[in-house]
Coordinates of C-alpha atoms in Angstrom, one line a residue:
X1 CA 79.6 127.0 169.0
X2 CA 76.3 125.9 167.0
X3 CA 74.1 128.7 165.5
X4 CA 70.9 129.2 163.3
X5 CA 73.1 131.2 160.9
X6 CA 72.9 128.4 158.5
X7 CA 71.7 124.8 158.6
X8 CA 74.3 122.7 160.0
X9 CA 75.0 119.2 158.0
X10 CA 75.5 115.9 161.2
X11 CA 79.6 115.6 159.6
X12 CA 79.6 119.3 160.5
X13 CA 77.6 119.1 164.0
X14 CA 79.9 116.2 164.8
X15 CA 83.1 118.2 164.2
X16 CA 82.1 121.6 165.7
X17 CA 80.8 119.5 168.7
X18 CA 84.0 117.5 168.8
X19 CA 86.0 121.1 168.6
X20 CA 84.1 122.4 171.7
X21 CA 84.8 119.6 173.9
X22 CA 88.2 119.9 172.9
X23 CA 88.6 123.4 173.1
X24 CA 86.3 123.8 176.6
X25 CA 85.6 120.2 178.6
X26 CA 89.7 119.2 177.7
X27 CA 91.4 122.2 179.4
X28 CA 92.4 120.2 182.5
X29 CA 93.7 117.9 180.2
X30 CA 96.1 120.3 179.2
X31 CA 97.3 121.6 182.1
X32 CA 98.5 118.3 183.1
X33 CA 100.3 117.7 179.3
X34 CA 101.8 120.8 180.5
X35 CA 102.9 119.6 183.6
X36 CA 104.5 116.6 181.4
X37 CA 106.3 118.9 179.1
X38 CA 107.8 121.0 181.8
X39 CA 109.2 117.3 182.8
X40 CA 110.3 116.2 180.0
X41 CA 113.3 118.2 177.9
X42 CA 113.6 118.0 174.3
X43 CA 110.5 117.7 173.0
X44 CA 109.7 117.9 169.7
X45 CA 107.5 121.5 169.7
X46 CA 105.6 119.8 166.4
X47 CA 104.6 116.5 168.4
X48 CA 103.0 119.0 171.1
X49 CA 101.2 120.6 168.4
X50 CA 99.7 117.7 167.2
X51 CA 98.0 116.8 170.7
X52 CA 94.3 118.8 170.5
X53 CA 94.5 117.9 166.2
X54 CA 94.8 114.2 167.6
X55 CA 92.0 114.1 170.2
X56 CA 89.7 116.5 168.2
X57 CA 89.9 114.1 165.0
X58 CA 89.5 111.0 167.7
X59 CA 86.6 112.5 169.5
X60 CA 85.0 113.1 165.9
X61 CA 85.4 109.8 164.7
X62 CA 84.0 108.5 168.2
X63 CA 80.7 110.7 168.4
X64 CA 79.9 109.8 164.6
X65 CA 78.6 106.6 166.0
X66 CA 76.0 108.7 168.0
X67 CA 75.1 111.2 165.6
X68 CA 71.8 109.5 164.4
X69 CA 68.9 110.8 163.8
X70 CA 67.0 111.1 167.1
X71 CA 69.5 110.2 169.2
X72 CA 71.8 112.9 168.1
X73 CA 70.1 115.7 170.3
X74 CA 69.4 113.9 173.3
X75 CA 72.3 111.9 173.8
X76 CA 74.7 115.3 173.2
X77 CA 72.7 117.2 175.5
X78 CA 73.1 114.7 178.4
X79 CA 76.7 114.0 177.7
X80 CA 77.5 117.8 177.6
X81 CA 75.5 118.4 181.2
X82 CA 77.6 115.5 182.4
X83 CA 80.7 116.7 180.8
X84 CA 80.6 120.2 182.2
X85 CA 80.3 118.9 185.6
X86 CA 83.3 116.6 185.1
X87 CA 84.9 119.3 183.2
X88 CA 84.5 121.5 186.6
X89 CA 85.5 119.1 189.2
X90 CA 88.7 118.5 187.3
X91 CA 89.2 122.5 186.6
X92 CA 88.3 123.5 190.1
X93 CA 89.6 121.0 192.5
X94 CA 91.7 118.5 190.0
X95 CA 89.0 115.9 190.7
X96 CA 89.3 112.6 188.5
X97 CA 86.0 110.0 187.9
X98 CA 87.7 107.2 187.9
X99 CA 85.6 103.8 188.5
X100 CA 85.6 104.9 192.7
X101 CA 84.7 108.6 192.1
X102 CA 81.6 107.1 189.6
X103 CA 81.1 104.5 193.1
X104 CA 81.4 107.4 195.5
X105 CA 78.7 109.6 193.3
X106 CA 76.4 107.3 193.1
X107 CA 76.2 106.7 196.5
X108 CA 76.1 110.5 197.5
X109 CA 72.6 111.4 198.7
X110 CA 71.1 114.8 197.8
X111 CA 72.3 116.9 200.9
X112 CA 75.6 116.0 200.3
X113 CA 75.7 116.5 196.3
X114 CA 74.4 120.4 197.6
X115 CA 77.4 121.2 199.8
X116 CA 79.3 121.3 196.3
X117 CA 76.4 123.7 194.6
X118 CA 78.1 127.7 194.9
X119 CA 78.4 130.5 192.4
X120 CA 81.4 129.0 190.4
X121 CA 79.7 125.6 190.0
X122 CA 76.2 127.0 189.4
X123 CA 78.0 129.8 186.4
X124 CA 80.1 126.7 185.1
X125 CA 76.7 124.7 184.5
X126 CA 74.9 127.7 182.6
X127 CA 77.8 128.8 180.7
X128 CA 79.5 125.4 179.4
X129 CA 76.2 123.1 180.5
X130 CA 73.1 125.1 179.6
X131 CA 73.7 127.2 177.1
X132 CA 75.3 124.3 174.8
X133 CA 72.6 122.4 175.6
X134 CA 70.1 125.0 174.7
X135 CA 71.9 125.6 171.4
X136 CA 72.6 121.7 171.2
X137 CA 68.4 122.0 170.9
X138 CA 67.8 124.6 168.9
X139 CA 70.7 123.9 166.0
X140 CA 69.1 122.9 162.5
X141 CA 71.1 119.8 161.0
X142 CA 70.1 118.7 158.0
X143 CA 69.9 114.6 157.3
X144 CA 70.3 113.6 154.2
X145 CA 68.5 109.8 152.6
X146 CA 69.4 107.2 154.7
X147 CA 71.9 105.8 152.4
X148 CA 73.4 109.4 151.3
X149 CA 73.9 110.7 154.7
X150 CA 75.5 107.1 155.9
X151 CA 77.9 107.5 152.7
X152 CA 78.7 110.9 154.0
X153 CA 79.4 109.7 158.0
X154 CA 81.7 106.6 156.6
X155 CA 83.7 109.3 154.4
X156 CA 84.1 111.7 157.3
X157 CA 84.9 108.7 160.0
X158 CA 87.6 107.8 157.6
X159 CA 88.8 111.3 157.0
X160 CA 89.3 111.5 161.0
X161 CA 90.4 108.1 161.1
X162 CA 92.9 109.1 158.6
X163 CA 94.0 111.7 160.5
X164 CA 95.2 110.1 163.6
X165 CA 96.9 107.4 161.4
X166 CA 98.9 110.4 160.0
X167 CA 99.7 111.2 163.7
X168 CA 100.4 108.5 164.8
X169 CA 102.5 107.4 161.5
X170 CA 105.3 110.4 162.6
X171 CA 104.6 110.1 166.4
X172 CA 103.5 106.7 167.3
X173 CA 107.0 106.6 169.4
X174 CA 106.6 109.9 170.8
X175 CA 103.3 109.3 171.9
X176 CA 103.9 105.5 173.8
X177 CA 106.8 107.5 175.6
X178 CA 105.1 110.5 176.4
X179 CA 101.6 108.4 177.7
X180 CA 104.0 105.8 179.8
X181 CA 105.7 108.6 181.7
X182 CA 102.3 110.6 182.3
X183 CA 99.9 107.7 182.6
X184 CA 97.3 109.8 184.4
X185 CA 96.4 111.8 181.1
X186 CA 94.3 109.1 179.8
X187 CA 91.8 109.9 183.2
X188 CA 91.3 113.3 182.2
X189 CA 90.0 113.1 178.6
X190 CA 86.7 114.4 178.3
X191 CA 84.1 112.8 177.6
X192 CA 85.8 108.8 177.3
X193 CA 87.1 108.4 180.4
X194 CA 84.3 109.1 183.1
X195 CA 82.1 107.3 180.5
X196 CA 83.7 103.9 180.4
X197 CA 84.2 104.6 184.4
X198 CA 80.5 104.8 184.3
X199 CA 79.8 102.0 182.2
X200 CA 81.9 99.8 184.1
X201 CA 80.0 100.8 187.5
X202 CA 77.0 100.0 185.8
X203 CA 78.1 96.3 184.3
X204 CA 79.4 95.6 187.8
X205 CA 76.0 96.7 189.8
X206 CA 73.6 96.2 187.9
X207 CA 74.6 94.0 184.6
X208 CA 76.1 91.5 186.2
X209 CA 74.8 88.1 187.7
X210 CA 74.7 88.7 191.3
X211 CA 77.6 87.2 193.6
X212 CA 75.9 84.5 195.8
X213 CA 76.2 85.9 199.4
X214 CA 79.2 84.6 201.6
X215 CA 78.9 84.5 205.4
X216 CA 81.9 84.8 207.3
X217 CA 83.3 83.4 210.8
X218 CA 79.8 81.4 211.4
X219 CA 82.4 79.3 214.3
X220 CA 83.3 82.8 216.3
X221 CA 82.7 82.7 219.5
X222 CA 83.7 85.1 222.5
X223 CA 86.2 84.4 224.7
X224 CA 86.6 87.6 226.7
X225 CA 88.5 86.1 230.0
X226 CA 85.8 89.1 232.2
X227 CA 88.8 88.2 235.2
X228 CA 86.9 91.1 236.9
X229 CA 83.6 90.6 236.3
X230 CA 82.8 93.3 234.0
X231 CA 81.9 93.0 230.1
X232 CA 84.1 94.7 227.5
X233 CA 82.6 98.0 225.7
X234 CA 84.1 99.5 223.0
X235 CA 83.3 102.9 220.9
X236 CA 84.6 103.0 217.5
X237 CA 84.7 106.2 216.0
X238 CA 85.1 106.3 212.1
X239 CA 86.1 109.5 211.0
X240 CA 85.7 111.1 207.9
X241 CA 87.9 113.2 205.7
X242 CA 90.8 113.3 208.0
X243 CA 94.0 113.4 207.9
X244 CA 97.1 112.8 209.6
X245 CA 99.3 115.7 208.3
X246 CA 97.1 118.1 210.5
X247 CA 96.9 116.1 213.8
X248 CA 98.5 117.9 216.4
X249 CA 100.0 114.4 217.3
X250 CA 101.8 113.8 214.1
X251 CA 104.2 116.9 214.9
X252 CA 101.3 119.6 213.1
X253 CA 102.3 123.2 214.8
X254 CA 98.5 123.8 215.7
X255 CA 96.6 122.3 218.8
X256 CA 94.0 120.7 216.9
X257 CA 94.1 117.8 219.3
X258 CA 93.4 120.4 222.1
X259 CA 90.5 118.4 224.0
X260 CA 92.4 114.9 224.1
X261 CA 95.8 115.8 225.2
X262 CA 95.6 114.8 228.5
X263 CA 93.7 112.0 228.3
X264 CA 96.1 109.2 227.7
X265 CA 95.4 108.5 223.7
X266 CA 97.7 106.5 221.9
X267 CA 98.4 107.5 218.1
X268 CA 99.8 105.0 215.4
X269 CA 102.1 106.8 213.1
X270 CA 102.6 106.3 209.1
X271 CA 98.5 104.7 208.8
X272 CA 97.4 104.7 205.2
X273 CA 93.5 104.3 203.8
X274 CA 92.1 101.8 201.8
X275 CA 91.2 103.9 199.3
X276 CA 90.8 108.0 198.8
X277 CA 86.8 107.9 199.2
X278 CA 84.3 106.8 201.5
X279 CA 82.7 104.7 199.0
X280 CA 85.8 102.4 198.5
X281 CA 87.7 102.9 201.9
X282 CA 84.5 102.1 204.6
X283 CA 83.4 98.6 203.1
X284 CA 87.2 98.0 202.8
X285 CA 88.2 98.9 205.8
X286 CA 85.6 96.6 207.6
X287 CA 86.0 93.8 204.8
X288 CA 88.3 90.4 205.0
X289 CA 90.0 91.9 201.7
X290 CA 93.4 93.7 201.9
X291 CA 93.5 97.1 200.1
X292 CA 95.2 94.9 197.5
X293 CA 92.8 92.3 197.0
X294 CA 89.8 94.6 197.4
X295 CA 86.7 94.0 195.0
X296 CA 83.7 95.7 195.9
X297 CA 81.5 93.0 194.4
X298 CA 82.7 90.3 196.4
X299 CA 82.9 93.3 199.6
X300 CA 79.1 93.5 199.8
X301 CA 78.9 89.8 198.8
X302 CA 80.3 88.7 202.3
X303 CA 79.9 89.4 205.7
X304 CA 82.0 91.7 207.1
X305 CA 83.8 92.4 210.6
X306 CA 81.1 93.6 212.1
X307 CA 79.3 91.2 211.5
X308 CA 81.7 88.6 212.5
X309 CA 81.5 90.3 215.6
X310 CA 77.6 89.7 215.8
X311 CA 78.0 85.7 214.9
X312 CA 80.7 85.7 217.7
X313 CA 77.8 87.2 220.5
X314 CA 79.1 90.6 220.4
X315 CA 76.3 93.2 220.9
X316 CA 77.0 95.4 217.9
X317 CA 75.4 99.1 217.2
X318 CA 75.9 101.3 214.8
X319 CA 74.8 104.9 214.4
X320 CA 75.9 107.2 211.4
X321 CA 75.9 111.0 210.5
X322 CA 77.3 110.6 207.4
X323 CA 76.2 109.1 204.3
X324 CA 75.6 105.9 205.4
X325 CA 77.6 102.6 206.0
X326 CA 77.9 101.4 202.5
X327 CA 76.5 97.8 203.4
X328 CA 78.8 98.2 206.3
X329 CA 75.9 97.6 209.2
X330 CA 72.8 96.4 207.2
X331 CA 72.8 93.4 209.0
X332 CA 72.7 94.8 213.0
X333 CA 71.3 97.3 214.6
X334 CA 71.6 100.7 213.0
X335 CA 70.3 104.1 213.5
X336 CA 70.8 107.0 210.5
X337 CA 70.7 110.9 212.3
X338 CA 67.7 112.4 210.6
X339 CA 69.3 115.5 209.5
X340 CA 65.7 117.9 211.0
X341 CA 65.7 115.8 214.6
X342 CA 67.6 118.3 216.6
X343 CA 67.1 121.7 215.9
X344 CA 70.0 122.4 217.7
X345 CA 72.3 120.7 216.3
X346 CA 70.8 119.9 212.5
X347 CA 69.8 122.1 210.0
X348 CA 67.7 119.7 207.5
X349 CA 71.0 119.2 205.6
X350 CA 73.1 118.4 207.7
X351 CA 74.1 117.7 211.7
X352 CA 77.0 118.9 213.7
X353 CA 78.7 115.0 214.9
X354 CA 77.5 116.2 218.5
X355 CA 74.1 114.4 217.7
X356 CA 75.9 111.6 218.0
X357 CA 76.9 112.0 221.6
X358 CA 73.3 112.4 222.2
X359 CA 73.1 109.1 220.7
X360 CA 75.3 107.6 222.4
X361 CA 73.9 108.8 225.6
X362 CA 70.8 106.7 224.9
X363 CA 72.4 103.8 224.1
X364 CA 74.9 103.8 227.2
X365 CA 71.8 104.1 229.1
X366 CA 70.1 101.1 228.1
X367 CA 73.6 98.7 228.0
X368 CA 73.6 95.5 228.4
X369 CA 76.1 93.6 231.0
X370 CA 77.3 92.2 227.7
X371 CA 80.6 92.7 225.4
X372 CA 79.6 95.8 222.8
X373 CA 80.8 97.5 220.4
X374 CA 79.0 101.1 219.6
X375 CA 80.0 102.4 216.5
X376 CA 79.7 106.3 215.5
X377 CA 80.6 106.9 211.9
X378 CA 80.9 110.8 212.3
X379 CA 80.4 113.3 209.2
X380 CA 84.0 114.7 210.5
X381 CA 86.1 117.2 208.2
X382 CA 83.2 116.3 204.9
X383 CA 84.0 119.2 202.6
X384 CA 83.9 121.4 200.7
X385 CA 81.6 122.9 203.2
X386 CA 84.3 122.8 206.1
X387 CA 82.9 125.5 208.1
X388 CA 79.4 123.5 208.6
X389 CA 81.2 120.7 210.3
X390 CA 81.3 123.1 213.7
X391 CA 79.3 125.1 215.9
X392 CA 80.4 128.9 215.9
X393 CA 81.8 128.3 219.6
X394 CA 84.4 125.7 217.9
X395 CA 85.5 128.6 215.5
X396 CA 88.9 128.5 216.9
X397 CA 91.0 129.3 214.0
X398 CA 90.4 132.4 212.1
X399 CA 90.1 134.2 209.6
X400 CA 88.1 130.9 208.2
X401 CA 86.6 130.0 204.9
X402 CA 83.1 130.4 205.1
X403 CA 82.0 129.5 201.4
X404 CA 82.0 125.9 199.5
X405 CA 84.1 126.9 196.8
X406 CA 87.4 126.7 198.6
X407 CA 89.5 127.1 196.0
X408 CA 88.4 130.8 196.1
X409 CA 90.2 131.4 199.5
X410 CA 93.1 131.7 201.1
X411 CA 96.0 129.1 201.6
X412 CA 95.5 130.2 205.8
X413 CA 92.0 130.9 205.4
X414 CA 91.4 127.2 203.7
X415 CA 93.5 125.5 206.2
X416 CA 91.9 127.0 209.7
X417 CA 89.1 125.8 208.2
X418 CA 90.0 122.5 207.6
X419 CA 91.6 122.6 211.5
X420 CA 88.6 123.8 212.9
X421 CA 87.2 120.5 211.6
X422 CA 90.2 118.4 213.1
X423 CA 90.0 120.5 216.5
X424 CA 86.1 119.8 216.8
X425 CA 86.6 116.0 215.9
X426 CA 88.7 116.1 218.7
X427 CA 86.5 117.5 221.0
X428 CA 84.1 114.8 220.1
X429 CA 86.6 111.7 220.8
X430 CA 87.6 113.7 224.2
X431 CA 83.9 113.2 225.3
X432 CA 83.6 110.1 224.3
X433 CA 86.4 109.1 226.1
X434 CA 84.9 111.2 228.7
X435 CA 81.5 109.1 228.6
X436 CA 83.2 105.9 228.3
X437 CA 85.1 106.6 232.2
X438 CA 81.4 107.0 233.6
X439 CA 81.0 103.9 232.8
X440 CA 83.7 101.7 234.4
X441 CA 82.3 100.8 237.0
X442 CA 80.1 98.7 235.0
X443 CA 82.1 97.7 232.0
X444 CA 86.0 97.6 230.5
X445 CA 86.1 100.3 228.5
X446 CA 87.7 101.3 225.1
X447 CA 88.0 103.8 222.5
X448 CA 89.1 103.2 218.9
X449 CA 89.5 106.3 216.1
X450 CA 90.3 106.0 212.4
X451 CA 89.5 108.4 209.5
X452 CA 88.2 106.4 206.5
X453 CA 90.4 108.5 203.8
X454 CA 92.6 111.9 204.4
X455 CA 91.5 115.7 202.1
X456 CA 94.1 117.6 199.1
X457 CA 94.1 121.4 200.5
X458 CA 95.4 122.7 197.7
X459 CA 98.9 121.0 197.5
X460 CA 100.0 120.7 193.5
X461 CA 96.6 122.2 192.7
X462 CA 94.3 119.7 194.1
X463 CA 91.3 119.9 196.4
X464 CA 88.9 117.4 198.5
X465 CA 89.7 113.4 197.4
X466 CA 89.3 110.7 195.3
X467 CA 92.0 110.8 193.4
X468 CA 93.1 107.3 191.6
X469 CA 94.8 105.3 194.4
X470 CA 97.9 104.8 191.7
X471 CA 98.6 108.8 191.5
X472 CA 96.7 109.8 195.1
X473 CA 99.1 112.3 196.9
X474 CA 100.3 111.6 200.3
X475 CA 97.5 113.9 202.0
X476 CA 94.7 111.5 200.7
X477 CA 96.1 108.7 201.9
X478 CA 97.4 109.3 205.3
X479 CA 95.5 109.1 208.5
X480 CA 94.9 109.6 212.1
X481 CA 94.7 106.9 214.0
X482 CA 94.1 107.1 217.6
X483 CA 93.2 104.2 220.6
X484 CA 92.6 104.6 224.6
X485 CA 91.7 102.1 226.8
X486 CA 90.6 102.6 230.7
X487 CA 93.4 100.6 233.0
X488 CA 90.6 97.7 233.8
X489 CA 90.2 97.2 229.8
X490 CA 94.6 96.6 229.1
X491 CA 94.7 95.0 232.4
X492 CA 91.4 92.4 232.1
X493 CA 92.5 92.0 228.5
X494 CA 96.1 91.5 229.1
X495 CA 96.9 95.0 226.7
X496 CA 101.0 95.5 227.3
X497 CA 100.5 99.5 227.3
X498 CA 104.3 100.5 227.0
X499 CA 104.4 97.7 223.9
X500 CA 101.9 99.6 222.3
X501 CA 103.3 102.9 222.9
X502 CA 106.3 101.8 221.2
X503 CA 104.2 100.1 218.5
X504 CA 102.2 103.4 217.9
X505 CA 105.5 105.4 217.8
X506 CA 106.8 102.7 215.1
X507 CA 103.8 102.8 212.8
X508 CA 103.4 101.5 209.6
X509 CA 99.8 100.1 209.9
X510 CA 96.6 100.5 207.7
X511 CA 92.7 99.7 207.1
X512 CA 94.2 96.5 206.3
X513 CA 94.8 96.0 210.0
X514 CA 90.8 97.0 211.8
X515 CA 88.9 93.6 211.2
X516 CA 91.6 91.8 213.1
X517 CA 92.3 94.1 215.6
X518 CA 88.7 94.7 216.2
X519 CA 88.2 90.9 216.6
X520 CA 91.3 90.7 219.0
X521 CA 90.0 93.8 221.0
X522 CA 86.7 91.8 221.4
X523 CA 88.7 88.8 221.9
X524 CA 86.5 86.7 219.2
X525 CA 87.9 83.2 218.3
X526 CA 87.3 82.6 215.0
X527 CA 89.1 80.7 211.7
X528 CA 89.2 84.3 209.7
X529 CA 90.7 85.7 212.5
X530 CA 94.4 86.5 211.3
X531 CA 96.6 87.4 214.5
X532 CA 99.4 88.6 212.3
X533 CA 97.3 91.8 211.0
X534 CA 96.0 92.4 214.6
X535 CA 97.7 95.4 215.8
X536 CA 97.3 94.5 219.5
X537 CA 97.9 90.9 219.5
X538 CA 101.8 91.9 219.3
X539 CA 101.4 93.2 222.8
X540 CA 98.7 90.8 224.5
X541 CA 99.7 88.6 227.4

């Protein structure tokens, strides 16, 4: 790395630079040319060898454009913090920043950015973050005249330039081959790929002329038939971090749905997120856009169905101990836990998804004889800090892994972590449900459950989520899905429980399929309303 041993020249900051990030930043990239190899027989052992020559005579040619005077220091320092956190999430839990991971990190607040700060990640910043940087800072480069040095930088940018033309000259074939069978290599090049995932976030949010806001289902109207007198109330539950794979329900070999067993739930087989973070997948779910139609400009540029729901006279409350509802709520009543307002249940950084039930006590209490919708967006299975996301009492699987850097434990110890997360969730819909039969007697009443994305557990290396929806494994994009309704609820709204039994038991649904079934379950009358995507309408009447 840099020294003060001699005065470094820019042409020879820009190359050692280039060889560091290539050396340190690139290992993940690597591993998964390695994995491509191991797939692919026959190849030529001197096209392999030309890989790190290629990207470290690219990466030089690209950071020549930045190595002016002034700019040089600050703008390698920054990229190199930036870098070695990318660098680790890659290394440590195969993490990609694509354009959603740049979404879902800009919308992380501060508590939940700590649950990822531990030894590992703290020793990774100081020893490929900090101490380049330092020596980024201290390292004497020597600028030439104006004219002499920009001589020098031309003759150097076409020296590297000149080198991946030779590359590509013998290899151009080898390469196009080689990059369409592995297309997810190009996401793990440090520095260019988070960086122009960055850029484009930024253009989108911020650089861009503002989409004119769109309101939705302005004609709804609420034709709940009330044959008995009594007003529809329904709790949706929006999980987080779940799924399906470890659902007692879905044929898992644990009891992680313990609490609810005997309470009559329905679960819908083979249900797949909108996307692999909460970023992407809540405004999604809850958007008119199909996951493949799905902008997020246009998503917070338009009403969603909740608030189709509030045109159509529906009572509509939402309370969140998560990171918030992405635009999701803005526009009705919503309540945020504050992570230090129950010291039994929060800790200042976070709260155990009980406070909700406290919640929801309150506002059960002072319910209107009117159709309503409560919404609880729960903080759920939210890792890497699994083992904060229950009380000790709900430490039912053991031995657990009490520490944030998860790829550190064991395969068992990881996953009766994870379950312990599953088990407790489940323990929160069982008292909801539980709540919800108090209340009969005054209203029809219904419980709706869907985890916003599933979690990687260490299957082909990978941890947490987020992964590009292109190359996301199975366990990212599978979910629960779970519904129970009191007899009064099917019966007043004409629910055909043994069709959806068997509808359940068939599957194949998605987040595609909540704003129409959540405007069916309300029984809403609206033009948006599509009946073919409503996942009860199939068994109404």
């Amino acid at each position: 790395m840099l020294t003060r041993f001699k005065t470094l020249s820019v042409n020879r900051f820009t190359f050692i630079i280039a060889l560091f990030y290539v050396c340190v930043f690139n290992i993940p990239l690597f591993e998964i040319i390695k994995k491509g190899i191991e797939k692919q027989p026959d190849v030529d052992p001197i096209f392999i060898a030309t890989m790190p020559l290629f990207l470290l005579f690219a990466l030089s040619f690209v950071f020549s454009l930045f190595t002016v005077k002034y700019l040089l220091k600050p703008f390698f320092i920054v990229l190199t913090l930036l870098s070695s956190s990318v660098f680790f999430a890659a290394l440590k839990y195969n993490v990609v920043f694509d354009y959603g991971m740049i979404e879902n990190t800009f919308q992380t607040n501060s508590a939940e950015a700590l649950m990822y700060v531990n030894f590992a990640s703290i020793l990774n910043m100081l020893l490929t973050g900090l101490l380049p940087a330092y020596l980024i800072y201290k390292a004497d480069i020597q600028y030439q005249p104006f004219f002499k040095e920009l001589l020098r930088k031309i003759l150097f940018m076409l020296a590297m330039l000149a080198g991946v033309g030779i590359i590509a000259f013998f290899y151009f074939q080898d390469y196009a081959a080689f990059g369409r069978n592995n297309d997810e290599i190009k996401r793990y090049i440090v520095p260019t790929y988070f960086i122009g995932a960055a850029a484009k976030y930024l253009n989108v949010h911020y650089l861009q002329t503002p989409i004119e806001y769109e309101q939705l289902g302005l004609d709804a109207k609420n034709v709940s038939p009330n044959a008995n007198g009594k007003p529809n109330l329904l709790v949706l539950v929006v999980g987080e971090t779940a799924r399906s794979m470890n659902y007692q329900y879905y044929g898992y070999d644990k009891p992680t749905n313990a609490h609810t067993q005997g309470q009559g739930l329905l679960a819908f087989k083979e249900t797949h997120s909108c996307g692999t973070a909460t970023a992407v997948s809540l405004p999604c779910m809850f958007s008119r856009m199909g996951r493949e139609d799905y902008d997020s400009r246009r998503a917070y540029a338009q009403d969603t169905v909740i608030d189709v729901l509030n045109h159509g006279g529906i009572k509509v409350q939402w309370f969140d101990n998560d990171s918030g509802c992405k635009g999701v709520c803005d526009q009705v009543e919503n309540i945020t836990i504050d992570l230090n307002s129950d010291p039994a249940l929060c800790s200042g950084q976070y709260c155990f998804d009980q406070v909700l039930l406290n919640k929801l006590d309150e506002a059960l209490a002072k319910a209107e004889q009117k159709d309503t919708v409560i919404a609880l967006h729960i903080i759920g299975s939210h890792g890497p800090t699994y083992y904060l996301r229950y009380p000790p009492e709900h430490r039912k699987f053991t031995p657990d892994c009490p520490r944030s850097d998860i790829q550190n434990c064991s395969t068992e110890e990881l996953m009766n972590t994870y379950d312990n997360t599953i088990l407790y969730t489940d323990y929160i819909i069982s008292e909801v449900v539980n709540k919800l039969k108090q209340q009969q007697e005054k209203f029809d009443t219904a419980m709706f459950y869907l985890s916003d994305h599933g979690e990687s557990l260490g299957e082909k290396g990978m941890y947490l989520h987020g992964a590009p929806y292109s190359i996301a494994p199975i366990e990212q994009t599978s979910i629960p899905m779970l519904a129970w309704f009191s007899e009064d609820f099917s019966q007043d709204n004409q629910l055909n429980m043994a069709c959806l039994a068997k509808e359940a038991e068939k599957g194949g649904f998605s987040h595609d399929n909540l704003f129409d079934s959540l405007l069916g379950l309300m029984n809403v009358q609206t033009q948006v309303y599509q009946a073919e995507l409503d996942i009860f309408a199939r068994c109404r009447g």
